[in-house]
Short mmCIF file of C-alpha atoms and ligand atoms in Angstrom, two decimals:
data_model
loop_
_atom_site.label_atom_id
_atom_site.label_comp_id
_atom_site.label_asym_id
_atom_site.label_seq_id
_atom_site.Cartn_x
_atom_site.Cartn_y
_atom_site.Cartn_z
CA MET H 1 4.94 -11.56 -0.88
CA THR H 2 2.11 -9.31 0.14
CA THR H 3 -1.51 -10.23 0.02
CA LEU H 4 -4.40 -7.91 -0.66
CA ALA H 5 -8.03 -8.57 0.14
CA LEU H 6 -10.52 -6.74 -2.03
CA ASN H 7 -13.72 -7.33 -0.14
CA ASN H 8 -17.29 -6.45 -0.99
CA VAL H 9 -17.06 -5.79 -4.72
CA ARG H 10 -19.49 -6.60 -7.53
CA PRO H 11 -17.61 -8.09 -10.51
CA TYR H 12 -19.28 -6.83 -13.72
CA GLY H 13 -21.95 -5.14 -11.57
CA GLU H 14 -23.33 -8.54 -10.58
CA ASP H 15 -23.29 -10.42 -7.23
CA VAL H 16 -21.08 -9.34 -4.35
CA ALA H 17 -17.78 -11.21 -4.11
CA HIS H 18 -14.53 -11.00 -2.17
CA LEU H 19 -11.11 -11.33 -3.79
CA LEU H 20 -7.78 -12.39 -2.39
CA ILE H 21 -4.79 -11.19 -4.39
CA ASP H 22 -1.29 -12.54 -3.90
CA ASP H 23 1.74 -11.31 -5.79
CA GLY H 24 -0.37 -9.64 -8.48
CA VAL H 25 -2.61 -12.63 -9.10
CA ILE H 26 -6.20 -13.26 -8.01
CA VAL H 27 -5.77 -16.43 -5.94
CA GLU H 28 -9.25 -16.76 -4.51
CA VAL H 29 -12.77 -15.47 -5.15
CA ALA H 30 -15.03 -16.16 -2.17
CA ASN H 31 -18.53 -15.59 -0.82
CA THR H 32 -17.30 -14.35 2.53
CA PRO H 33 -14.87 -11.47 3.16
CA PHE H 34 -11.20 -12.10 3.80
CA ASP H 35 -9.85 -10.86 7.14
CA ASN H 36 -6.31 -12.18 7.06
CA ALA H 37 -4.47 -10.27 4.32
CA ASP H 38 -1.59 -7.78 4.59
CA GLU H 39 -3.90 -5.10 3.22
CA ILE H 40 -7.69 -5.13 3.34
CA VAL H 41 -9.76 -2.85 1.08
CA ASP H 42 -13.51 -2.49 1.48
CA GLY H 43 -14.95 -2.15 -2.03
CA GLU H 44 -18.25 -0.88 -0.57
CA GLY H 45 -20.31 -2.83 -3.09
CA ASN H 46 -18.83 -0.98 -6.06
CA VAL H 47 -18.58 -2.42 -9.57
CA LEU H 48 -15.36 -4.28 -10.37
CA LEU H 49 -14.15 -4.46 -13.96
CA PRO H 50 -11.04 -5.86 -15.60
CA GLY H 51 -8.52 -3.00 -15.95
CA LEU H 52 -9.42 -0.84 -18.94
CA VAL H 53 -7.29 -0.87 -22.10
CA ASP H 54 -7.07 2.14 -24.41
CA MET H 55 -5.81 1.42 -27.92
CA HIS H 56 -5.37 5.08 -28.81
CA VAL H 57 -3.82 7.86 -26.77
CA HIS H 58 -1.26 10.61 -27.34
CA LEU H 59 1.13 11.10 -24.43
CA ARG H 60 3.31 13.67 -26.27
CA GLU H 61 6.64 12.36 -25.05
CA PRO H 62 9.15 12.90 -26.59
CA GLY H 63 8.79 16.46 -27.82
CA ARG H 64 5.80 18.12 -26.18
CA GLU H 65 6.37 17.34 -22.53
CA ASP H 66 4.84 20.73 -21.78
CA THR H 67 1.42 19.25 -22.63
CA GLU H 68 1.73 15.64 -21.40
CA THR H 69 4.40 13.14 -20.44
CA ILE H 70 4.45 9.39 -20.06
CA ALA H 71 4.20 10.01 -16.30
CA THR H 72 1.30 12.50 -16.33
CA GLY H 73 -0.45 10.48 -19.03
CA SER H 74 -0.05 7.35 -16.89
CA ASP H 75 -1.57 9.22 -13.94
CA ALA H 76 -4.52 10.28 -16.11
CA ALA H 77 -4.86 6.72 -17.39
CA ALA H 78 -4.85 5.19 -13.89
CA LYS H 79 -7.38 7.80 -12.74
CA GLY H 80 -9.58 6.88 -15.69
CA GLY H 81 -9.38 3.18 -14.75
CA PHE H 82 -6.84 2.11 -17.38
CA THR H 83 -4.10 -0.46 -16.84
CA ALA H 84 -2.73 -0.41 -20.41
CA VAL H 85 -2.64 2.27 -23.10
CA PHE H 86 -1.17 2.48 -26.60
CA THR H 87 0.52 5.79 -27.27
CA MET H 88 0.64 7.01 -30.85
CA ALA H 89 3.81 7.61 -32.83
CA ASN H 90 3.18 11.28 -33.78
CA THR H 91 5.68 12.62 -31.28
CA ASN H 92 8.84 14.61 -31.97
CA PRO H 93 10.88 12.68 -32.96
CA VAL H 94 8.34 10.32 -34.46
CA ILE H 95 8.43 6.77 -33.02
CA ASP H 96 9.83 5.24 -36.18
CA GLN H 97 12.79 3.26 -34.83
CA PRO H 98 13.08 0.48 -32.26
CA PHE H 99 15.18 2.44 -29.74
CA LEU H 100 12.57 5.20 -29.59
CA ALA H 101 9.80 2.67 -29.04
CA ASP H 102 11.84 0.92 -26.35
CA ALA H 103 12.39 4.22 -24.54
CA VAL H 104 8.61 4.81 -24.35
CA TRP H 105 7.97 1.32 -23.02
CA GLU H 106 10.77 1.54 -20.45
CA LYS H 107 9.70 4.95 -19.17
CA GLY H 108 6.18 3.66 -18.68
CA GLN H 109 7.45 0.60 -16.81
CA ALA H 110 9.77 2.66 -14.64
CA TYR H 111 6.90 4.95 -13.65
CA GLY H 112 4.75 1.91 -13.04
CA LYS H 113 1.22 3.34 -13.08
CA CYS H 114 0.13 1.86 -16.39
CA ASP H 115 1.56 -0.33 -19.15
CA VAL H 116 2.39 2.16 -21.91
CA TYR H 117 2.76 0.38 -25.24
CA PRO H 118 4.47 2.34 -28.00
CA VAL H 119 2.81 2.46 -31.41
CA GLY H 120 5.37 2.51 -34.23
CA SER H 121 4.82 4.71 -37.26
CA ILE H 122 4.10 3.12 -40.63
CA THR H 123 6.17 5.68 -42.54
CA GLN H 124 9.42 7.36 -41.60
CA GLY H 125 8.79 10.68 -39.87
CA LEU H 126 5.06 10.26 -40.69
CA ALA H 127 6.00 11.73 -44.06
CA GLY H 128 4.03 9.15 -46.02
CA LYS H 129 6.99 8.39 -48.33
CA GLN H 130 9.01 5.46 -46.99
CA LEU H 131 8.04 2.58 -44.78
CA THR H 132 9.70 2.17 -41.40
CA GLU H 133 11.52 -1.00 -40.35
CA ILE H 134 8.30 -2.70 -39.33
CA GLY H 135 10.09 -6.02 -38.78
CA LEU H 136 12.73 -4.56 -36.47
CA MET H 137 10.19 -2.64 -34.42
CA ALA H 138 7.93 -5.69 -34.25
CA ARG H 139 10.77 -7.51 -32.51
CA SER H 140 10.86 -4.89 -29.75
CA HIS H 141 7.71 -3.80 -27.93
CA VAL H 142 5.69 -2.68 -30.94
CA ARG H 143 2.59 -4.66 -31.82
CA MET H 144 0.64 -1.91 -33.58
CA PHE H 145 1.71 0.49 -36.31
CA SER H 146 0.00 3.74 -37.22
CA ASP H 147 0.68 7.13 -38.80
CA ASP H 148 -2.25 8.44 -36.73
CA GLY H 149 -2.65 12.18 -37.02
CA ARG H 150 -1.94 11.52 -40.70
CA CYS H 151 -3.42 8.99 -43.10
CA VAL H 152 -1.37 6.65 -45.25
CA ASN H 153 -2.88 8.08 -48.44
CA ASP H 154 -0.56 6.55 -51.06
CA PRO H 155 -2.27 3.29 -52.07
CA GLN H 156 0.92 1.59 -53.18
CA LEU H 157 2.63 2.40 -49.89
CA MET H 158 -0.43 1.16 -47.99
CA ARG H 159 -0.37 -2.07 -49.96
CA ARG H 160 3.28 -2.63 -49.01
CA ALA H 161 2.57 -1.76 -45.38
CA ILE H 162 -0.25 -4.32 -45.29
CA GLU H 163 2.04 -6.96 -46.74
CA TYR H 164 4.86 -6.25 -44.28
CA ALA H 165 2.48 -6.09 -41.34
CA LYS H 166 1.01 -9.41 -42.39
CA ALA H 167 4.46 -10.99 -42.64
CA HIS H 168 5.32 -9.83 -39.12
CA ASP H 169 1.85 -10.50 -37.72
CA VAL H 170 1.35 -6.97 -36.39
CA ILE H 171 -1.71 -4.77 -36.66
CA LEU H 172 -1.99 -1.66 -38.83
CA ALA H 173 -4.16 1.14 -37.47
CA GLN H 174 -5.30 3.63 -40.05
CA HIS H 175 -6.32 7.24 -39.52
CA ALA H 176 -8.68 7.37 -42.50
CA GLU H 177 -8.59 10.78 -44.11
CA ASP H 178 -8.09 11.66 -47.74
CA HIS H 179 -5.89 14.71 -47.16
CA ARG H 180 -6.64 16.19 -50.58
CA MET H 181 -10.30 16.38 -49.59
CA THR H 182 -9.68 17.93 -46.17
CA GLU H 183 -7.20 20.68 -47.05
CA GLY H 184 -8.00 23.63 -44.81
CA ALA H 185 -10.98 21.80 -43.29
CA VAL H 186 -11.68 22.38 -39.61
CA ALA H 187 -15.19 21.00 -39.01
CA HIS H 188 -17.68 18.43 -40.30
CA GLU H 189 -18.95 19.48 -43.73
CA GLY H 190 -22.62 20.24 -43.22
CA GLU H 191 -25.15 22.91 -42.53
CA ARG H 192 -23.61 24.01 -39.25
CA ALA H 193 -20.09 24.54 -40.59
CA ALA H 194 -21.53 26.30 -43.64
CA ARG H 195 -23.52 28.70 -41.46
CA LEU H 196 -20.42 29.57 -39.43
CA GLY H 197 -18.21 29.89 -42.49
CA LEU H 198 -15.95 27.02 -41.43
CA ARG H 199 -14.32 24.89 -44.11
CA GLY H 200 -15.85 21.41 -44.13
CA TRP H 201 -14.32 17.91 -43.75
CA PRO H 202 -16.73 15.67 -45.70
CA ARG H 203 -17.68 12.15 -44.63
CA VAL H 204 -16.41 10.82 -47.92
CA ALA H 205 -12.84 11.81 -47.01
CA GLU H 206 -12.99 9.11 -44.33
CA GLU H 207 -15.22 6.60 -46.09
CA SER H 208 -13.26 6.49 -49.35
CA ILE H 209 -10.13 5.45 -47.44
CA VAL H 210 -12.04 2.90 -45.35
CA ALA H 211 -13.50 1.38 -48.52
CA ARG H 212 -10.09 1.18 -50.16
CA ASP H 213 -8.42 -0.30 -47.09
CA VAL H 214 -11.12 -2.89 -46.54
CA ILE H 215 -10.70 -4.10 -50.11
CA MET H 216 -6.91 -4.14 -49.77
CA THR H 217 -7.18 -6.13 -46.54
CA ARG H 218 -9.57 -8.54 -48.24
CA ASP H 219 -7.11 -9.13 -51.06
CA TYR H 220 -3.73 -8.87 -49.30
CA GLY H 221 -4.64 -10.14 -45.84
CA GLY H 222 -3.26 -9.02 -42.50
CA ARG H 223 -4.98 -7.37 -39.58
CA TYR H 224 -6.40 -3.90 -40.12
CA HIS H 225 -7.72 -1.61 -37.43
CA LEU H 226 -9.63 1.57 -38.12
CA CYS H 227 -8.95 4.47 -35.77
CA HIS H 228 -11.81 6.72 -34.62
CA ALA H 229 -14.67 5.71 -36.93
CA SER H 230 -16.84 8.81 -37.21
CA THR H 231 -19.55 8.38 -39.84
CA GLU H 232 -22.67 6.39 -40.59
CA GLY H 233 -21.18 5.36 -43.95
CA THR H 234 -18.05 4.02 -42.26
CA VAL H 235 -20.29 1.79 -40.15
CA GLU H 236 -21.90 0.42 -43.32
CA LEU H 237 -18.47 -0.30 -44.82
CA LEU H 238 -17.35 -2.09 -41.64
CA ARG H 239 -20.52 -4.17 -41.74
CA PHE H 240 -19.76 -5.12 -45.33
CA ALA H 241 -16.16 -6.01 -44.44
CA LYS H 242 -17.10 -8.15 -41.46
CA ALA H 243 -19.84 -9.92 -43.39
CA GLN H 244 -17.16 -10.92 -45.92
CA GLY H 245 -14.89 -12.23 -43.18
CA VAL H 246 -12.23 -9.56 -43.68
CA ASP H 247 -9.99 -9.21 -40.60
CA VAL H 248 -10.98 -5.65 -39.77
CA THR H 249 -11.56 -4.09 -36.36
CA ALA H 250 -12.59 -0.56 -35.44
CA GLU H 251 -12.77 1.87 -32.59
CA VAL H 252 -15.06 4.75 -31.74
CA THR H 253 -14.18 7.60 -29.40
CA PRO H 254 -16.35 8.72 -26.49
CA HIS H 255 -16.66 12.16 -28.12
CA HIS H 256 -18.03 10.79 -31.38
CA LEU H 257 -20.65 8.91 -29.35
CA MET H 258 -21.67 11.77 -27.10
CA LEU H 259 -21.04 15.04 -28.95
CA THR H 260 -22.14 16.40 -32.33
CA ASP H 261 -21.33 19.39 -34.53
CA GLU H 262 -24.00 21.32 -32.62
CA LYS H 263 -21.06 22.25 -30.39
CA LEU H 264 -19.65 24.34 -33.25
CA ALA H 265 -22.07 27.09 -32.31
CA THR H 266 -19.86 27.84 -29.31
CA TYR H 267 -17.00 28.54 -31.70
CA ASP H 268 -14.81 27.14 -28.93
CA GLY H 269 -11.56 25.54 -30.10
CA VAL H 270 -11.91 22.84 -27.45
CA PHE H 271 -14.44 21.18 -29.78
CA ARG H 272 -12.06 20.99 -32.72
CA VAL H 273 -10.99 17.40 -33.27
CA ASN H 274 -9.92 15.18 -36.10
CA PRO H 275 -12.05 13.50 -37.42
CA PRO H 276 -14.54 16.24 -36.59
CA LEU H 277 -17.67 15.94 -34.47
CA ARG H 278 -20.38 14.76 -36.88
CA GLU H 279 -24.18 14.79 -36.83
CA LEU H 280 -26.68 13.01 -34.62
CA ARG H 281 -27.30 10.29 -37.18
CA ASP H 282 -23.59 9.46 -37.21
CA ALA H 283 -23.43 9.28 -33.42
CA GLU H 284 -26.54 7.05 -33.41
CA ALA H 285 -25.09 4.73 -36.06
CA LEU H 286 -21.82 4.45 -34.10
CA LYS H 287 -23.73 3.64 -30.92
CA GLN H 288 -25.67 0.86 -32.66
CA ALA H 289 -22.46 -0.41 -34.28
CA LEU H 290 -20.73 -0.70 -30.92
CA LEU H 291 -23.77 -2.49 -29.50
CA ASP H 292 -23.88 -5.04 -32.31
CA GLY H 293 -20.10 -5.52 -32.55
CA THR H 294 -19.60 -3.85 -35.95
CA VAL H 295 -17.39 -1.41 -34.08
CA ASP H 296 -15.28 -3.37 -31.61
CA VAL H 297 -13.97 -1.02 -28.98
CA VAL H 298 -14.04 2.40 -27.39
CA ALA H 299 -10.69 4.20 -27.59
CA THR H 300 -10.25 7.74 -26.31
CA ASP H 301 -7.85 9.39 -28.78
CA HIS H 302 -6.75 11.32 -25.67
CA ALA H 303 -5.03 14.32 -27.29
CA PRO H 304 -3.64 16.87 -24.84
CA HIS H 305 -2.90 20.39 -26.09
CA GLY H 306 -1.82 23.55 -24.29
CA SER H 307 -4.11 26.57 -23.98
CA GLU H 308 -1.96 28.48 -26.50
CA ASP H 309 -3.14 25.95 -29.09
CA LYS H 310 -6.74 25.58 -27.90
CA CYS H 311 -7.91 28.93 -26.54
CA VAL H 312 -7.68 30.57 -29.97
CA GLU H 313 -10.02 31.08 -32.95
CA PHE H 314 -11.64 27.81 -33.99
CA GLU H 315 -9.71 27.68 -37.28
CA HIS H 316 -6.42 28.07 -35.46
CA ALA H 317 -7.06 25.60 -32.65
CA LYS H 318 -5.18 22.32 -32.85
CA PRO H 319 -7.43 19.27 -33.21
CA GLY H 320 -7.73 16.99 -30.19
CA MET H 321 -9.46 16.51 -26.83
CA LEU H 322 -8.61 14.93 -23.50
CA GLY H 323 -10.30 11.59 -23.00
CA LEU H 324 -8.70 9.31 -20.43
CA GLU H 325 -10.40 10.66 -17.32
CA THR H 326 -13.95 10.91 -18.72
CA SER H 327 -14.34 7.90 -21.01
CA LEU H 328 -15.71 5.40 -18.50
CA ALA H 329 -18.29 7.93 -17.28
CA ILE H 330 -19.36 8.63 -20.87
CA VAL H 331 -19.70 4.97 -21.82
CA HIS H 332 -21.72 4.51 -18.61
CA ARG H 333 -23.93 7.48 -19.54
CA VAL H 334 -24.48 6.55 -23.18
CA PHE H 335 -25.05 2.82 -22.69
CA VAL H 336 -25.64 1.79 -19.08
CA GLU H 337 -27.68 4.74 -17.80
CA ALA H 338 -29.59 4.78 -21.08
CA GLY H 339 -30.57 1.14 -20.47
CA LEU H 340 -28.92 -0.05 -23.70
CA ALA H 341 -26.26 -2.26 -22.15
CA ASP H 342 -24.82 -3.57 -18.89
CA TRP H 343 -21.40 -3.61 -17.22
CA ARG H 344 -20.45 -6.80 -19.08
CA PHE H 345 -20.68 -4.73 -22.25
CA VAL H 346 -18.50 -2.00 -20.74
CA ALA H 347 -15.90 -4.64 -19.80
CA LYS H 348 -16.05 -5.99 -23.33
CA VAL H 349 -15.61 -2.76 -25.29
CA MET H 350 -13.17 -1.05 -22.91
CA SER H 351 -11.03 -3.99 -21.79
CA GLU H 352 -11.61 -7.47 -23.23
CA ARG H 353 -11.87 -6.66 -26.94
CA PRO H 354 -8.96 -4.21 -27.05
CA ALA H 355 -6.78 -6.72 -25.16
CA GLU H 356 -7.84 -9.44 -27.57
CA ILE H 357 -7.21 -7.33 -30.68
CA LEU H 358 -3.75 -6.42 -29.41
CA ARG H 359 -3.08 -9.91 -28.05
CA LEU H 360 -2.22 -8.76 -24.55
CA ALA H 361 -2.00 -11.93 -22.51
CA ASP H 362 -2.42 -10.20 -19.14
CA GLN H 363 -5.15 -7.63 -19.82
CA GLY H 364 -8.89 -7.91 -20.36
CA ARG H 365 -8.89 -11.21 -18.50
CA PRO H 366 -11.83 -12.62 -16.52
CA ILE H 367 -12.15 -11.67 -12.86
CA ALA H 368 -11.41 -15.18 -11.67
CA GLU H 369 -8.90 -17.29 -9.75
CA GLY H 370 -5.50 -17.55 -11.39
CA GLU H 371 -5.95 -14.35 -13.40
CA PRO H 372 -3.79 -11.20 -13.18
CA ALA H 373 -5.06 -8.55 -10.76
CA ASN H 374 -5.47 -5.74 -13.29
CA LEU H 375 -8.66 -4.26 -11.94
CA THR H 376 -10.82 -1.15 -11.91
CA LEU H 377 -13.34 -0.32 -9.21
CA VAL H 378 -16.20 1.97 -10.23
CA ASN H 379 -18.83 3.73 -8.16
CA PRO H 380 -21.82 4.04 -10.51
CA ASP H 381 -23.55 6.63 -8.30
CA ALA H 382 -20.89 9.17 -7.37
CA ALA H 383 -22.08 12.41 -8.93
CA TRP H 384 -19.10 14.45 -10.10
CA THR H 385 -18.43 17.30 -12.47
CA ALA H 386 -15.70 17.25 -15.11
CA ASN H 387 -13.25 20.08 -14.72
CA GLY H 388 -10.05 20.55 -16.72
CA LYS H 389 -8.18 22.06 -13.79
CA ASP H 390 -8.75 18.99 -11.60
CA MET H 391 -7.44 16.52 -14.15
CA ALA H 392 -4.30 14.48 -13.66
CA SER H 393 -3.41 15.19 -17.27
CA LYS H 394 -0.97 18.05 -17.76
CA ALA H 395 -3.36 19.65 -20.24
CA SER H 396 -6.94 20.78 -19.55
CA ASN H 397 -8.59 20.69 -22.98
CA THR H 398 -11.64 18.69 -21.96
CA PRO H 399 -14.79 19.23 -24.03
CA TYR H 400 -16.85 18.20 -20.97
CA GLU H 401 -16.01 21.16 -18.73
CA GLY H 402 -18.86 21.52 -16.23
CA THR H 403 -20.61 18.33 -17.38
CA ALA H 404 -22.12 16.26 -14.55
CA PHE H 405 -21.45 12.52 -14.63
CA ASN H 406 -22.42 9.66 -12.31
CA ALA H 407 -19.94 6.83 -12.76
CA ARG H 408 -16.57 7.42 -11.17
CA VAL H 409 -13.44 5.31 -10.96
CA VAL H 410 -12.54 4.91 -7.28
CA GLY H 411 -9.59 2.55 -7.57
CA THR H 412 -7.26 1.01 -10.12
CA TRP H 413 -4.82 -1.87 -9.59
CA LEU H 414 -2.00 -2.91 -11.92
CA ARG H 415 -0.73 -6.43 -11.14
CA GLY H 416 -2.13 -6.08 -7.63
CA THR H 417 -0.53 -2.68 -6.94
CA ARG H 418 -2.85 0.24 -6.45
CA THR H 419 -2.22 2.89 -9.11
CA TYR H 420 -5.15 5.17 -8.31
CA SER H 421 -7.31 5.84 -5.29
CA ALA H 422 -10.11 8.42 -5.28
CA LYS H 423 -10.01 10.70 -2.29
CA LYS H 424 -13.06 10.44 -0.07
CA ALA H 425 -15.27 13.48 -0.48
O1 LIG D 1 -7.83 15.26 -33.01
C1 LIG D 1 -6.79 14.65 -33.19
N1 LIG D 1 -5.69 14.92 -32.49
N2 LIG D 1 -6.77 13.69 -34.12
C2 LIG D 1 -5.63 13.08 -34.49
O2 LIG D 1 -5.67 12.23 -35.33
C3 LIG D 1 -4.34 13.48 -33.88
C4 LIG D 1 -4.55 14.07 -32.56
C5 LIG D 1 -3.34 14.77 -32.01
O3 LIG D 1 -2.23 14.24 -32.10
O4 LIG D 1 -3.53 15.83 -31.41
ZN1 LIG D 2 -5.07 9.99 -32.47
#
């Protein structure tokens, strides 16, 4: 057994503490530094958070290993401070059978930088016609099901999915998009898209599905999670659902908090994403919703794409943006630097709540004796500039190219093993 001392850290940005970690578990939290461990790390007064958990990423394996793999995605996750991620089923082949899900989990474990949980698809091949064997997959490593990238539009199929998911006590994550209303759409329907001649994706295409699903969940039960909430109206619907006691949770992406359709003026395909970047009032509503708990978590929707699919005309660009390596810095910028929230809030929306929603016993835990050493160390004052070329991700489609940030992950530990260490400048 090896012991690790993590001295001089500030859990949740509060008072300085010193941690002793033995065999992946925090065994002591003390007021004085430890000097008798196998390895001693000086945390230099940086902020210590529970390891971050991302409910929504795309690691592209199997099928598009040219853009990301479970290994490169795990590297990006560890660099972004994550100790667990959920990778969506829209791979090739689609993760619609237990052996495919098991392969994702096992590859992640073998690589060992991050726990990579497979998301199973709701319908076979994401075709929206026949349900998958939700029960069989639930018995392997799958605890969340989603057709993300596509919406389960057929209401009868969605009803059945809710009933099966309820029976197996797994969560359904919906990508809310009425595909009939978004045919050919590439940007948020509004003045900016109209001026540029881009076909619009109206808010109602999201909100009509959210409204339907909330009512179905109210009447048929089960646990429903909304992927990437993007509109002010969606926030109102979530408020209504929660006020009624419906078991609904929701995520917001860093890009829907920080960016708006103003970026369309660049006509740069890097800003194409699904759901699209909306208007300032949507971003403001989402921010408030995260602050008051109407939206539960931040999830990145990390979506790597190669330059052949991004550095093309806006209409031809594939939707999706990198997110793993910039999300903590964005949440810090939007909430902590802005004086709206503290590090406890960051721990809640990026680690504790996602772990709770997904019932991960060993993630999002308090930084305390007897708890697993899944930890993220953050320097809140380490000015850095986002740059696609420097990312651990295999792809470089970051919408924050050249953006200066302050908070930077300097170390990540998974069960006491260091999975990321920032090089000293
Ligand atoms: O922008 C997106 N990209 N939204 C999705 O729902 C899917 C994702 C992808 O797979 O690239
Ligand atoms: Zn997605």
